[in-house]
C-alpha cells in the first residue's frame, strides 16, 4: 500500500475518500470556535440521510401498509347492532389479504385507491426519522464528548429519549393517516360516516 506524507497527514492510496475524511477529522483537535456546533452538523447529516431513506421505503410499501391497516381495523368495527351480512353486502368485509386487494381495486377506483393518505404517511415517516436521527446523533455525540465513551445504559437512554421525542411530535399525524386509510371502509359499512375527503385534521 503506497503511503505519501502530505504535511501532517499520511495519505494511503488504498483508502477511499470517506475513510480518509474520518481519519483526518478524528486526528485533528477540535477548534474552540467550532466545538459548540460540531455535534449539530453530523447530526443533521444523519437525520437527512435517514429520513430520506425512510420516505422512499414508505412510498414503496404504502399499498401493503394500507391493506394491512384495513384488515386490522375491521375487527374493531363489528358492533353489536351490525348484522353479519352488513359488511359483506357493502363489499367492505375482507377475508384475507388477497381478498382485500381485490375489493379495494374493484370498488374504490383502481390503483389510486391503494395510495389514499400516502402523502401524509410519507411526510410522517420523513419527520419521524429526521427527528429521531437528529436527536439520537446529537445526544450521543454530546455524551461522547462529555464522557469519552458511551456506555450501554447511556446508549439505551439516548435511544429512548430520541424515540420518545420523535413520537411525541408525529403521533397526531399517525391518527390522521389511519383515519384516511380506513375512511372508505367505514363509509361502506355506514354511509352516514364521513367520506375520506372529510378525514382531515380539522374534521378530527
C-alpha positions as a Python dict, from the first residue, in 0.01 Angstrom:
ca = {
    (1, 'X'): (0, 0, 0),
    (2, 'X'): (151, 328, -106),
    (3, 'X'): (179, 598, 160),
    (4, 'X'): (254, 961, 86),
    (5, 'X'): (319, 1223, 350),
    (6, 'X'): (129, 1546, 292),
    (7, 'X'): (204, 1789, 569),
    (8, 'X'): (96, 1629, 895),
    (9, 'X'): (-136, 1382, 725),
    (10, 'X'): (-38, 1046, 576),
    (11, 'X'): (-227, 967, 258),
    (12, 'X'): (-293, 597, 191),
    (13, 'X'): (-382, 514, -168),
    (14, 'X'): (-592, 211, -69),
    (15, 'X'): (-831, 414, 145),
    (16, 'X'): (-1139, 574, -7),
    (17, 'X'): (-1243, 935, 39),
    (18, 'X'): (-1487, 855, 320),
    (19, 'X'): (-1222, 675, 527),
    (20, 'X'): (-967, 949, 463),
    (21, 'X'): (-1210, 1218, 571),
    (22, 'X'): (-1289, 1047, 902),
    (23, 'X'): (-920, 970, 959),
    (24, 'X'): (-841, 1338, 919),
    (25, 'X'): (-1135, 1451, 1136),
    (26, 'X'): (-1053, 1209, 1416),
    (27, 'X'): (-685, 1305, 1418),
    (28, 'X'): (-749, 1682, 1418),
    (29, 'X'): (-812, 1853, 1755),
    (30, 'X'): (-1139, 2048, 1766),
    (31, 'X'): (-1106, 2424, 1745),
    (32, 'X'): (-1264, 2642, 2011),
    (33, 'X'): (-1467, 2834, 1754),
    (34, 'X'): (-1644, 2527, 1611),
    (35, 'X'): (-1666, 2288, 1908),
    (36, 'X'): (-2006, 2420, 2014),
    (37, 'X'): (-2170, 2350, 1677),
    (38, 'X'): (-1972, 2041, 1578),
    (39, 'X'): (-2226, 1786, 1712),
    (40, 'X'): (-2512, 1952, 1527),
    (41, 'X'): (-2359, 1925, 1179),
    (42, 'X'): (-2306, 1545, 1168),
    (43, 'X'): (-2643, 1501, 1343),
    (44, 'X'): (-2814, 1697, 1066),
    (45, 'X'): (-2645, 1485, 800),
    (46, 'X'): (-2757, 1160, 967),
    (47, 'X'): (-3108, 1299, 1004),
    (48, 'X'): (-3139, 1392, 637),
    (49, 'X'): (-2997, 1060, 515),
    (50, 'X'): (-3213, 851, 749),
    (51, 'X'): (-3534, 1040, 685),
    (52, 'X'): (-3487, 1030, 307),
    (53, 'X'): (-3438, 653, 315),
    (54, 'X'): (-3747, 614, 533),
    (55, 'X'): (-3959, 828, 300),
    (56, 'X'): (-3857, 616, 0),
    (57, 'X'): (-3934, 290, 180),
    (58, 'X'): (-4271, 425, 298),
    (59, 'X'): (-4361, 519, -58),
    (60, 'X'): (-4274, 173, -187),
    (61, 'X'): (-4460, -34, 74),
    (62, 'X'): (-4755, 201, 135),
    (63, 'X'): (-5016, -6, -58),
    (64, 'X'): (-4936, -309, 157),
    (65, 'X'): (-4949, -98, 471),
    (66, 'X'): (-5294, 33, 375),
    (67, 'X'): (-5432, -318, 321),
    (68, 'X'): (-5288, -446, 648),
    (69, 'X'): (-5431, -148, 837),
    (70, 'X'): (-5776, -219, 696),
    (71, 'X'): (-5756, -585, 798),
    (72, 'X'): (-5658, -483, 1150),
    (73, 'X'): (-5924, -215, 1188),
    (74, 'X'): (-6216, -416, 1051),
    (75, 'X'): (-6216, -639, 1359),
    (76, 'X'): (-6293, -335, 1577),
    (77, 'X'): (-6589, -232, 1360),
    (78, 'X'): (-6808, -534, 1435),
    (79, 'X'): (-7066, -365, 1654),
    (80, 'X'): (-7344, -542, 1846),
    (81, 'X'): (-7610, -387, 1619),
    (82, 'X'): (-7444, -487, 1294),
    (83, 'X'): (-7592, -786, 1118),
    (84, 'X'): (-7342, -1048, 999),
    (85, 'X'): (-7417, -965, 635),
    (86, 'X'): (-7393, -584, 663),
    (87, 'X'): (-7027, -553, 580),
    (88, 'X'): (-7037, -834, 323),
    (89, 'X'): (-7326, -667, 138),
    (90, 'X'): (-7128, -344, 127),
    (91, 'X'): (-6820, -529, -8),
    (92, 'X'): (-6630, -393, 292),
    (93, 'X'): (-6550, -719, 467),
    (94, 'X'): (-6212, -867, 384),
    (95, 'X'): (-6149, -1235, 442),
    (96, 'X'): (-5780, -1229, 351),
    (97, 'X'): (-5502, -1011, 217),
    (98, 'X'): (-5575, -1111, -142),
    (99, 'X'): (-5949, -1051, -94),
    (100, 'X'): (-5881, -704, 44),
    (101, 'X'): (-5658, -615, -252),
    (102, 'X'): (-5921, -737, -499),
    (103, 'X'): (-6211, -548, -337),
    (104, 'X'): (-6019, -224, -289),
    (105, 'X'): (-5910, -230, -652),
    (106, 'X'): (-6259, -312, -783),
    (107, 'X'): (-6467, -85, -561),
    (108, 'X'): (-6254, 219, -486),
    (109, 'X'): (-6103, 333, -813),
    (110, 'X'): (-5819, 103, -909),
    (111, 'X'): (-5452, 157, -830),
    (112, 'X'): (-5507, 507, -691),
    (113, 'X'): (-5712, 367, -404),
    (114, 'X'): (-5403, 198, -264),
    (115, 'X'): (-5235, 537, -222),
    (116, 'X'): (-5511, 708, -24),
    (117, 'X'): (-5335, 903, 250),
    (118, 'X'): (-4991, 828, 107),
    (119, 'X'): (-4859, 1185, 118),
    (120, 'X'): (-4925, 1234, 492),
    (121, 'X'): (-4776, 890, 567),
    (122, 'X'): (-4456, 966, 375),
    (123, 'X'): (-4435, 1306, 545),
    (124, 'X'): (-4488, 1142, 884),
    (125, 'X'): (-4218, 884, 815),
    (126, 'X'): (-3978, 1153, 697),
    (127, 'X'): (-4042, 1368, 1005),
    (128, 'X'): (-4026, 1070, 1242),
    (129, 'X'): (-3688, 953, 1113),
    (130, 'X'): (-3550, 1305, 1081),
    (131, 'X'): (-3632, 1392, 1441),
    (132, 'X'): (-3509, 1056, 1572),
    (133, 'X'): (-3173, 1058, 1392),
    (134, 'X'): (-3120, 1426, 1469),
    (135, 'X'): (-3187, 1382, 1840),
    (136, 'X'): (-3004, 1048, 1866),
    (137, 'X'): (-2686, 1161, 1691),
    (138, 'X'): (-2676, 1494, 1872),
    (139, 'X'): (-2730, 1341, 2217),
    (140, 'X'): (-2486, 1055, 2155),
    (141, 'X'): (-2211, 1288, 2037),
    (142, 'X'): (-2269, 1512, 2338),
    (143, 'X'): (-2238, 1213, 2570),
    (144, 'X'): (-1927, 1101, 2386),
    (145, 'X'): (-1763, 1441, 2423),
    (146, 'X'): (-1854, 1453, 2791),
    (147, 'X'): (-1753, 1101, 2897),
    (148, 'X'): (-1522, 988, 2619),
    (149, 'X'): (-1703, 656, 2575),
    (150, 'X'): (-2077, 597, 2574),
    (151, 'X'): (-2173, 307, 2799),
    (152, 'X'): (-2453, 65, 2714),
    (153, 'X'): (-2702, 215, 2965),
    (154, 'X'): (-2632, 565, 2833),
    (155, 'X'): (-2667, 438, 2475),
    (156, 'X'): (-3007, 293, 2561),
    (157, 'X'): (-3107, 613, 2735),
    (158, 'X'): (-3013, 821, 2432),
    (159, 'X'): (-3215, 591, 2203),
    (160, 'X'): (-3521, 603, 2430),
    (161, 'X'): (-3505, 982, 2459),
    (162, 'X'): (-3468, 1028, 2083),
    (163, 'X'): (-3753, 787, 2005),
    (164, 'X'): (-3986, 947, 2259),
    (165, 'X'): (-3909, 1292, 2121),
    (166, 'X'): (-3987, 1185, 1764),
    (167, 'X'): (-4310, 1003, 1856),
    (168, 'X'): (-4433, 1295, 2065),
    (169, 'X'): (-4426, 1515, 1756),
    (170, 'X'): (-4554, 1270, 1492),
    (171, 'X'): (-4818, 1062, 1674),
    (172, 'X'): (-5106, 1307, 1599),
    (173, 'X'): (-5026, 1278, 1228),
    (174, 'X'): (-5046, 898, 1253),
    (175, 'X'): (-5404, 933, 1377),
    (176, 'X'): (-5494, 1134, 1067),
    (177, 'X'): (-5325, 878, 839),
    (178, 'X'): (-5515, 584, 992),
    (179, 'X'): (-5843, 772, 950),
    (180, 'X'): (-5770, 834, 583),
    (181, 'X'): (-5665, 474, 521),
    (182, 'X'): (-5986, 332, 668),
    (183, 'X'): (-6238, 605, 574),
    (184, 'X'): (-6369, 428, 263),
    (185, 'X'): (-6418, 103, 454),
    (186, 'X'): (-6602, 278, 738),
    (187, 'X'): (-6821, 470, 493),
    (188, 'X'): (-6913, 150, 307),
    (189, 'X'): (-7030, -13, 629),
    (190, 'X'): (-7214, 301, 740),
    (191, 'X'): (-7295, 554, 462),
    (192, 'X'): (-7363, 823, 720),
    (193, 'X'): (-6998, 824, 818),
    (194, 'X'): (-6771, 1088, 674),
    (195, 'X'): (-6602, 1015, 344),
    (196, 'X'): (-6227, 1005, 301),
    (197, 'X'): (-6226, 1368, 192),
    (198, 'X'): (-6354, 1469, 533),
    (199, 'X'): (-6083, 1286, 727),
    (200, 'X'): (-5870, 1592, 782),
    (201, 'X'): (-5710, 1745, 1088),
    (202, 'X'): (-5998, 1993, 1117),
    (203, 'X'): (-6265, 1721, 1099),
    (204, 'X'): (-6088, 1508, 1359),
}
